[in-house]
Every structure is written in C-alpha cells, then in structure tokens.
PDB file of C-alpha atoms in Angstrom:
ATOM      1  CA  ASP A  25       3.567   6.904 -66.271  1.00 58.00           C
ATOM      2  CA  ALA A  26       1.605   9.539 -64.389  1.00 62.00           C
ATOM      3  CA  LYS A  27       3.742  11.023 -61.632  1.00 83.00           C
ATOM      4  CA  THR A  28       2.175  11.969 -58.329  1.00 92.00           C
ATOM      5  CA  THR A  29       3.113  14.471 -55.654  1.00 94.00           C
ATOM      6  CA  GLN A  30       1.865  14.082 -52.093  1.00 96.00           C
ATOM      7  CA  PRO A  31       2.925  15.670 -48.810  1.00 97.00           C
ATOM      8  CA  ASN A  32       5.324  13.412 -46.947  1.00 96.00           C
ATOM      9  CA  SER A  33       3.336  13.669 -43.725  1.00 97.00           C
ATOM     10  CA  MET A  34       0.217  15.180 -42.208  1.00 97.00           C
ATOM     11  CA  GLU A  35      -1.349  15.303 -38.760  1.00 97.00           C
ATOM     12  CA  SER A  36      -4.955  15.376 -37.702  1.00 96.00           C
ATOM     13  CA  ASN A  37      -6.767  15.448 -34.418  1.00 96.00           C
ATOM     14  CA  GLU A  38      -9.029  12.531 -33.718  1.00 97.00           C
ATOM     15  CA  GLU A  39     -12.631  12.948 -34.873  1.00 96.00           C
ATOM     16  CA  GLU A  40     -11.752  15.862 -37.129  1.00 96.00           C
ATOM     17  CA  PRO A  41     -11.880  15.787 -40.946  1.00 96.00           C
ATOM     18  CA  VAL A  42      -8.683  15.210 -42.895  1.00 97.00           C
ATOM     19  CA  HIS A  43      -8.009  16.327 -46.450  1.00 98.00           C
ATOM     20  CA  LEU A  44      -5.145  14.492 -48.133  1.00 98.00           C
ATOM     21  CA  PRO A  45      -4.057  16.155 -51.384  1.00 97.00           C
ATOM     22  CA  CYS A  46      -2.426  14.631 -54.443  1.00 97.00           C
ATOM     23  CA  ASN A  47      -1.144  16.242 -57.620  1.00 95.00           C
ATOM     24  CA  HIS A  48      -1.145  14.090 -60.756  1.00 92.00           C
ATOM     25  CA  SER A  49      -0.752  16.652 -63.502  1.00 88.00           C
ATOM     26  CA  THR A  50       0.441  14.150 -66.137  1.00 87.00           C
ATOM     27  CA  ILE A  51      -2.505  11.800 -65.767  1.00 87.00           C
ATOM     28  CA  SER A  52      -4.078  10.604 -69.012  1.00 86.00           C
ATOM     29  CA  GLY A  53      -7.746  11.162 -69.739  1.00 85.00           C
ATOM     30  CA  THR A  54      -8.767   7.569 -69.107  1.00 88.00           C
ATOM     31  CA  ASP A  55      -6.721   6.746 -66.026  1.00 90.00           C
ATOM     32  CA  TYR A  56      -8.773   6.162 -62.913  1.00 92.00           C
ATOM     33  CA  ILE A  57      -7.424   7.682 -59.700  1.00 94.00           C
ATOM     34  CA  HIS A  58      -7.078   5.065 -56.976  1.00 95.00           C
ATOM     35  CA  TRP A  59      -6.305   5.650 -53.327  1.00 97.00           C
ATOM     36  CA  TYR A  60      -4.833   2.991 -51.113  1.00 97.00           C
ATOM     37  CA  ARG A  61      -3.605   3.060 -47.554  1.00 97.00           C
ATOM     38  CA  GLN A  62      -1.091   0.926 -45.760  1.00 97.00           C
ATOM     39  CA  LEU A  63      -1.207   0.322 -42.041  1.00 95.00           C
ATOM     40  CA  PRO A  64       2.008  -0.682 -40.286  1.00 91.00           C
ATOM     41  CA  SER A  65       3.143  -4.207 -41.170  1.00 90.00           C
ATOM     42  CA  GLN A  66       0.220  -4.800 -43.527  1.00 94.00           C
ATOM     43  CA  GLY A  67      -0.286  -4.858 -47.266  1.00 96.00           C
ATOM     44  CA  PRO A  68      -1.898  -1.870 -48.995  1.00 97.00           C
ATOM     45  CA  GLU A  69      -5.665  -1.635 -48.625  1.00 96.00           C
ATOM     46  CA  TYR A  70      -8.054  -0.189 -51.186  1.00 96.00           C
ATOM     47  CA  VAL A  71      -9.807   2.997 -50.101  1.00 97.00           C
ATOM     48  CA  ILE A  72     -11.596   4.531 -53.081  1.00 96.00           C
ATOM     49  CA  HIS A  73     -11.275   5.311 -56.777  1.00 95.00           C
ATOM     50  CA  GLY A  74     -12.839   7.607 -59.352  1.00 94.00           C
ATOM     51  CA  LEU A  75     -12.499   9.032 -62.857  1.00 93.00           C
ATOM     52  CA  THR A  76     -14.103  12.467 -63.041  1.00 92.00           C
ATOM     53  CA  SER A  77     -16.957  12.778 -60.599  1.00 87.00           C
ATOM     54  CA  ASN A  78     -16.577  12.988 -56.876  1.00 92.00           C
ATOM     55  CA  VAL A  79     -17.057   9.649 -55.163  1.00 95.00           C
ATOM     56  CA  ASN A  80     -18.207   8.573 -51.727  1.00 94.00           C
ATOM     57  CA  ASN A  81     -18.036   5.259 -49.941  1.00 93.00           C
ATOM     58  CA  ARG A  82     -18.180   4.073 -46.361  1.00 91.00           C
ATOM     59  CA  MET A  83     -14.494   4.779 -45.833  1.00 90.00           C
ATOM     60  CA  ALA A  84     -13.948   8.141 -47.453  1.00 96.00           C
ATOM     61  CA  SER A  85     -14.808  10.668 -50.135  1.00 97.00           C
ATOM     62  CA  LEU A  86     -12.760  11.498 -53.202  1.00 97.00           C
ATOM     63  CA  ALA A  87     -12.870  14.972 -54.683  1.00 97.00           C
ATOM     64  CA  ILE A  88     -11.413  15.209 -58.185  1.00 95.00           C
ATOM     65  CA  ALA A  89     -10.485  18.551 -59.700  1.00 94.00           C
ATOM     66  CA  GLU A  90     -12.290  19.514 -62.876  1.00 93.00           C
ATOM     67  CA  ASP A  91      -9.039  19.376 -64.873  1.00 92.00           C
ATOM     68  CA  ARG A  92      -8.179  16.042 -63.193  1.00 92.00           C
ATOM     69  CA  LYS A  93      -4.686  17.224 -62.361  1.00 93.00           C
ATOM     70  CA  SER A  94      -5.274  16.832 -58.649  1.00 95.00           C
ATOM     71  CA  SER A  95      -7.512  15.047 -56.209  1.00 96.00           C
ATOM     72  CA  THR A  96      -8.201  15.077 -52.488  1.00 97.00           C
ATOM     73  CA  LEU A  97      -9.023  12.150 -50.261  1.00 98.00           C
ATOM     74  CA  ILE A  98     -11.346  13.173 -47.446  1.00 97.00           C
ATOM     75  CA  LEU A  99     -11.673  11.260 -44.216  1.00 97.00           C
ATOM     76  CA  HIS A 100     -14.700  12.782 -42.547  1.00 94.00           C
ATOM     77  CA  ARG A 101     -13.828  11.909 -38.956  1.00 95.00           C
ATOM     78  CA  ALA A 102     -10.323  10.647 -38.400  1.00 96.00           C
ATOM     79  CA  THR A 103      -9.891   7.817 -35.925  1.00 96.00           C
ATOM     80  CA  LEU A 104      -6.733   6.331 -34.497  1.00 96.00           C
ATOM     81  CA  ARG A 105      -7.209   3.372 -36.838  1.00 95.00           C
ATOM     82  CA  ASP A 106      -6.826   5.733 -39.805  1.00 96.00           C
ATOM     83  CA  ALA A 107      -3.154   6.309 -39.000  1.00 97.00           C
ATOM     84  CA  ALA A 108      -1.431   4.930 -42.094  1.00 97.00           C
ATOM     85  CA  VAL A 109       0.465   5.836 -45.244  1.00 98.00           C
ATOM     86  CA  TYR A 110      -1.929   6.969 -47.972  1.00 98.00           C
ATOM     87  CA  TYR A 111      -1.042   6.545 -51.633  1.00 97.00           C
ATOM     88  CA  CYS A 112      -2.750   8.102 -54.636  1.00 96.00           C
ATOM     89  CA  ILE A 113      -2.231   6.073 -57.795  1.00 94.00           C
ATOM     90  CA  PRO A 114      -3.332   6.932 -61.336  1.00 90.00           C
ATOM     91  CA  ASN A 115      -4.257   3.507 -62.665  1.00 86.00           C
ATOM     92  CA  THR A 116      -2.829   3.066 -66.149  1.00 81.00           C
ATOM     93  CA  GLY A 117      -4.516  -0.310 -66.427  1.00 75.00           C
ATOM     94  CA  ASN A 118      -1.689  -2.614 -65.479  1.00 78.00           C
ATOM     95  CA  GLN A 119       0.744  -2.363 -62.614  1.00 81.00           C
ATOM     96  CA  PHE A 120       0.420   0.305 -59.940  1.00 88.00           C
ATOM     97  CA  TYR A 121       3.148   2.881 -59.486  1.00 88.00           C
ATOM     98  CA  PHE A 122       3.252   3.866 -55.845  1.00 92.00           C
ATOM     99  CA  GLY A 123       5.102   6.951 -54.738  1.00 88.00           C
ATOM    100  CA  THR A 124       6.172   7.467 -51.154  1.00 88.00           C
ATOM    101  CA  GLY A 125       2.681   8.497 -50.058  1.00 95.00           C
ATOM    102  CA  THR A 126       1.516  10.642 -47.146  1.00 98.00           C
ATOM    103  CA  SER A 127       2.056   9.370 -43.641  1.00 97.00           C
ATOM    104  CA  LEU A 128      -0.991  10.373 -41.597  1.00 98.00           C
ATOM    105  CA  THR A 129      -0.671  10.749 -37.836  1.00 97.00           C
ATOM    106  CA  VAL A 130      -3.884  10.960 -35.818  1.00 97.00           C
ATOM    107  CA  ILE A 131      -3.559  12.707 -32.491  1.00 97.00           C
ATOM    108  CA  PRO A 132      -5.859  11.506 -29.698  1.00 95.00           C
TER     109      PRO A 132
ATOM    110  CA  GLY B 158     -14.428 -14.535 -48.502  1.00 61.00           C
ATOM    111  CA  ALA B 159     -10.782 -15.429 -48.321  1.00 84.00           C
ATOM    112  CA  GLY B 160      -8.360 -12.714 -49.298  1.00 95.00           C
ATOM    113  CA  VAL B 161      -4.919 -12.962 -50.848  1.00 97.00           C
ATOM    114  CA  SER B 162      -2.605 -15.134 -48.798  1.00 97.00           C
ATOM    115  CA  GLN B 163       1.173 -15.326 -48.907  1.00 98.00           C
ATOM    116  CA  THR B 164       3.548 -17.869 -47.469  1.00 98.00           C
ATOM    117  CA  PRO B 165       5.808 -17.839 -45.633  1.00 98.00           C
ATOM    118  CA  SER B 166       5.068 -14.680 -43.690  1.00 97.00           C
ATOM    119  CA  ASN B 167       8.761 -14.372 -42.820  1.00 97.00           C
ATOM    120  CA  LYS B 168      11.826 -15.899 -44.428  1.00 98.00           C
ATOM    121  CA  VAL B 169      15.413 -15.652 -43.262  1.00 98.00           C
ATOM    122  CA  THR B 170      18.069 -17.001 -45.567  1.00 98.00           C
ATOM    123  CA  GLU B 171      21.782 -16.733 -46.162  1.00 97.00           C
ATOM    124  CA  LYS B 172      23.443 -14.891 -48.979  1.00 98.00           C
ATOM    125  CA  GLY B 173      23.697 -17.089 -52.050  1.00 98.00           C
ATOM    126  CA  LYS B 174      20.746 -19.332 -51.218  1.00 98.00           C
ATOM    127  CA  TYR B 175      17.616 -19.931 -53.305  1.00 98.00           C
ATOM    128  CA  VAL B 176      14.168 -18.924 -52.035  1.00 98.00           C
ATOM    129  CA  GLU B 177      10.599 -19.376 -53.183  1.00 98.00           C
ATOM    130  CA  LEU B 178       7.730 -17.146 -52.126  1.00 98.00           C
ATOM    131  CA  ARG B 179       4.149 -18.267 -52.673  1.00 98.00           C
ATOM    132  CA  CYS B 180       1.000 -16.274 -53.388  1.00 98.00           C
ATOM    133  CA  ASP B 181      -2.584 -17.574 -53.315  1.00 98.00           C
ATOM    134  CA  PRO B 182      -4.835 -15.028 -55.024  1.00 98.00           C
ATOM    135  CA  ILE B 183      -8.531 -14.512 -54.480  1.00 97.00           C
ATOM    136  CA  SER B 184     -10.440 -17.304 -56.208  1.00 95.00           C
ATOM    137  CA  GLY B 185     -11.498 -16.361 -59.706  1.00 94.00           C
ATOM    138  CA  HIS B 186      -9.112 -13.439 -60.067  1.00 96.00           C
ATOM    139  CA  THR B 187      -7.407 -13.575 -63.433  1.00 95.00           C
ATOM    140  CA  ALA B 188      -4.661 -11.028 -62.784  1.00 95.00           C
ATOM    141  CA  LEU B 189      -1.862 -11.419 -60.260  1.00 97.00           C
ATOM    142  CA  TYR B 190       0.840  -8.907 -59.378  1.00 96.00           C
ATOM    143  CA  TRP B 191       4.116  -8.995 -57.454  1.00 98.00           C
ATOM    144  CA  TYR B 192       5.605  -5.934 -55.787  1.00 97.00           C
ATOM    145  CA  ARG B 193       8.634  -5.369 -53.572  1.00 98.00           C
ATOM    146  CA  GLN B 194       8.741  -2.851 -50.744  1.00 97.00           C
ATOM    147  CA  SER B 195      11.912  -1.637 -49.091  1.00 95.00           C
ATOM    148  CA  LEU B 196      11.860   0.083 -45.727  1.00 92.00           C
ATOM    149  CA  GLY B 197      10.389   3.582 -45.921  1.00 90.00           C
ATOM    150  CA  GLN B 198       9.468   3.268 -49.581  1.00 93.00           C
ATOM    151  CA  GLY B 199       6.269   2.588 -51.468  1.00 94.00           C
ATOM    152  CA  PRO B 200       5.817  -0.799 -53.152  1.00 96.00           C
ATOM    153  CA  GLU B 201       7.633  -1.221 -56.475  1.00 95.00           C
ATOM    154  CA  PHE B 202       6.215  -3.279 -59.297  1.00 94.00           C
ATOM    155  CA  LEU B 203       7.995  -6.486 -60.281  1.00 97.00           C
ATOM    156  CA  ILE B 204       5.765  -8.544 -62.583  1.00 96.00           C
ATOM    157  CA  TYR B 205       2.145  -9.247 -63.375  1.00 95.00           C
ATOM    158  CA  PHE B 206       0.300 -12.199 -64.845  1.00 96.00           C
ATOM    159  CA  GLN B 207      -2.855 -12.315 -66.884  1.00 94.00           C
ATOM    160  CA  GLY B 208      -3.906 -15.929 -66.528  1.00 93.00           C
ATOM    161  CA  THR B 209      -0.852 -18.166 -66.815  1.00 94.00           C
ATOM    162  CA  GLY B 210       1.318 -15.825 -68.823  1.00 93.00           C
ATOM    163  CA  ALA B 211       3.524 -13.000 -67.618  1.00 92.00           C
ATOM    164  CA  ALA B 212       2.021  -9.923 -69.245  1.00 91.00           C
ATOM    165  CA  ASP B 213       4.719  -7.553 -68.009  1.00 92.00           C
ATOM    166  CA  ASP B 214       7.940  -8.520 -66.235  1.00 94.00           C
ATOM    167  CA  SER B 215       9.689  -5.191 -66.733  1.00 93.00           C
ATOM    168  CA  GLY B 216      10.059  -4.618 -62.995  1.00 94.00           C
ATOM    169  CA  LEU B 217      12.156  -7.695 -62.278  1.00 96.00           C
ATOM    170  CA  PRO B 218      15.556  -6.285 -61.249  1.00 95.00           C
ATOM    171  CA  ASN B 219      17.717  -8.951 -62.908  1.00 95.00           C
ATOM    172  CA  ASP B 220      17.734 -12.550 -64.095  1.00 96.00           C
ATOM    173  CA  ARG B 221      18.028 -13.924 -60.566  1.00 98.00           C
ATOM    174  CA  PHE B 222      14.321 -13.186 -60.181  1.00 98.00           C
ATOM    175  CA  PHE B 223      11.701 -15.359 -61.852  1.00 97.00           C
ATOM    176  CA  ALA B 224       7.996 -15.950 -61.292  1.00 98.00           C
ATOM    177  CA  VAL B 225       5.528 -18.552 -62.497  1.00 97.00           C
ATOM    178  CA  ARG B 226       1.788 -19.098 -62.417  1.00 97.00           C
ATOM    179  CA  PRO B 227       1.397 -22.468 -64.168  1.00 96.00           C
ATOM    180  CA  GLU B 228      -2.333 -23.018 -63.651  1.00 94.00           C
ATOM    181  CA  GLY B 229      -3.494 -19.427 -63.586  1.00 93.00           C
ATOM    182  CA  SER B 230      -4.042 -19.366 -59.842  1.00 95.00           C
ATOM    183  CA  VAL B 231      -1.185 -19.791 -57.357  1.00 98.00           C
ATOM    184  CA  SER B 232       2.040 -17.978 -58.195  1.00 98.00           C
ATOM    185  CA  THR B 233       5.582 -18.504 -56.993  1.00 98.00           C
ATOM    186  CA  LEU B 234       8.298 -15.851 -57.003  1.00 98.00           C
ATOM    187  CA  LYS B 235      11.738 -17.437 -57.174  1.00 98.00           C
ATOM    188  CA  ILE B 236      14.977 -15.725 -56.258  1.00 98.00           C
ATOM    189  CA  GLN B 237      18.299 -17.380 -57.042  1.00 98.00           C
ATOM    190  CA  ARG B 238      21.654 -16.589 -55.411  1.00 98.00           C
ATOM    191  CA  THR B 239      20.081 -14.190 -52.947  1.00 98.00           C
ATOM    192  CA  GLU B 240      21.918 -11.002 -52.025  1.00 97.00           C
ATOM    193  CA  ARG B 241      21.593  -8.811 -48.954  1.00 97.00           C
ATOM    194  CA  GLY B 242      19.997  -6.140 -51.128  1.00 96.00           C
ATOM    195  CA  ASP B 243      17.095  -8.493 -51.833  1.00 98.00           C
ATOM    196  CA  SER B 244      15.919  -8.049 -48.251  1.00 98.00           C
ATOM    197  CA  ALA B 245      12.466  -6.462 -48.426  1.00 98.00           C
ATOM    198  CA  VAL B 246       8.766  -7.184 -48.078  1.00 98.00           C
ATOM    199  CA  TYR B 247       7.423  -8.975 -51.130  1.00 98.00           C
ATOM    200  CA  LEU B 248       3.769  -8.198 -51.753  1.00 98.00           C
ATOM    201  CA  CYS B 249       1.324 -10.042 -53.943  1.00 98.00           C
ATOM    202  CA  ALA B 250      -1.970  -8.650 -55.227  1.00 97.00           C
ATOM    203  CA  SER B 251      -4.766  -9.946 -57.410  1.00 96.00           C
ATOM    204  CA  SER B 252      -7.624  -8.401 -59.339  1.00 94.00           C
ATOM    205  CA  ARG B 253     -10.646  -9.836 -61.094  1.00 93.00           C
ATOM    206  CA  TYR B 254      -9.484  -8.514 -64.449  1.00 89.00           C
ATOM    207  CA  THR B 255      -6.959  -6.003 -65.710  1.00 86.00           C
ATOM    208  CA  GLY B 256      -8.114  -2.498 -66.493  1.00 84.00           C
ATOM    209  CA  LYS B 257      -8.080   1.024 -65.204  1.00 83.00           C
ATOM    210  CA  ARG B 258     -11.111   0.567 -62.973  1.00 85.00           C
ATOM    211  CA  GLU B 259      -9.906  -2.639 -61.395  1.00 89.00           C
ATOM    212  CA  THR B 260      -9.106  -2.813 -57.717  1.00 92.00           C
ATOM    213  CA  GLN B 261      -6.040  -4.746 -56.664  1.00 94.00           C
ATOM    214  CA  TYR B 262      -6.333  -6.711 -53.425  1.00 96.00           C
ATOM    215  CA  PHE B 263      -3.080  -7.142 -51.569  1.00 97.00           C
ATOM    216  CA  GLY B 264      -1.811  -9.901 -49.327  1.00 97.00           C
ATOM    217  CA  PRO B 265       0.061  -9.287 -46.070  1.00 96.00           C
ATOM    218  CA  GLY B 266       3.440  -9.792 -47.687  1.00 97.00           C
ATOM    219  CA  THR B 267       6.452 -12.008 -47.106  1.00 98.00           C
ATOM    220  CA  ARG B 268       9.300 -10.392 -45.190  1.00 98.00           C
ATOM    221  CA  LEU B 269      12.559 -11.648 -46.637  1.00 98.00           C
ATOM    222  CA  LEU B 270      15.814 -11.138 -44.770  1.00 98.00           C
ATOM    223  CA  VAL B 271      19.050 -12.145 -46.432  1.00 98.00           C
ATOM    224  CA  LEU B 272      21.946 -12.435 -44.007  1.00 97.00           C
TER     225      LEU B 272
END
C-alpha cells in the first residue's frame, strides 16, 4: 500500500491561497491520487483526483509532481467553510487507506 | 440525487449487546465500503462489497464483526458482543464501480457508543 506523509496541521488566512502538500513516494504507476476532506462531524467528501497531469475543478486544483512522488492540493481562496481535515489517498483500486491528514485552520 | 444514507445516526448500547448498522448506497452503485473512524484518526477500512459478495474483508478486526449485502444494494454491518473499544464512527461509502479512478461517496456515519 502506498504510504502518504502530510503535515499534521496548517493555517491560512481567509481569502488567501492554500497549498497542502502530500508525499506518496511508494505510489505505483497506475494509482490515481485522490484528495478528500472531512468537515467536523461529517463523512469524508471528495475534492479532486488525478493521475499525471495537473487537474482543476470548481473546488480546487491538484498539482502532481513529474515523478508522481508528491502532489499539492491548491485552494485558490480559502474560506471559513474550507476548515477541515484534508486527506491525500493513492487509490489502489479497492479500499482507501487514509492517513491522519492535514487539519486546515482558516483564520478570519 | 440522494446520497449515501446511514441509520441510525447515533447508537448507544451496553457492553455485550448486539448491534446492527445500516447503509443505503447511492442507487446503481455496485461497490460498497465500510470504514471505522476513531477519535482523532483517519477512517480505517473494514470491508468492501462488489455486488452481493464481500470482495475484501481483511479489515474486519475479529469474528465479532460481520457484514452482508444480500441484494447488492443495502448493507448491514453487524457487531456481536460489543466491547467498549468498538466505540467509533462507522462510515459507509459507495462507488459506481471499483477501480483506481472511482470516487467513493461517503455517508454521514453512525456514531456508536458502547457503555
């Protein structure tokens, strides 16, 4: 199983960009990188996923390193509603292996 | 459309009792997953179904835990002789298919407290 390393916590000021890093150096060549977030007292919520190319959607952007050993989730303008725990998950095709994620605090 | 629903939302039981937790996946989703989340930790995999069959139950902690999905839709997680250490949030997720591109959609969870 691909292991991931994420900072335990990060802070951002409201309306500023946030870059959430993840190292997944043991990822296999065909595993997609998924990002989920979990707001307090809720189930995890899908954010974005990608394989090799950078990806954008209405929620965020995903920048994937050329060697695929790391990726960065980018929130372009953090809002208070973005305060959550963010998990990066190399998808091996079956169950997800969550780590402890990054707890993001957004400062008004 | 309707998302994944789980019932009950909260369950309090006494040590040694039997509990059942229900998951209603998104209609048409063939894969269904159960996870368990302890306080301050990320969700941990328990079991997943492809259709009616358990494709991987390697995450079930012991034989007190069992899950079924008899008609390939609704699933029930069953815990016998509950212990205080079983207290956690039990999360269910579903996906259209299995595969590395597939997105899993999670329910709100059932919070189980064993006294």
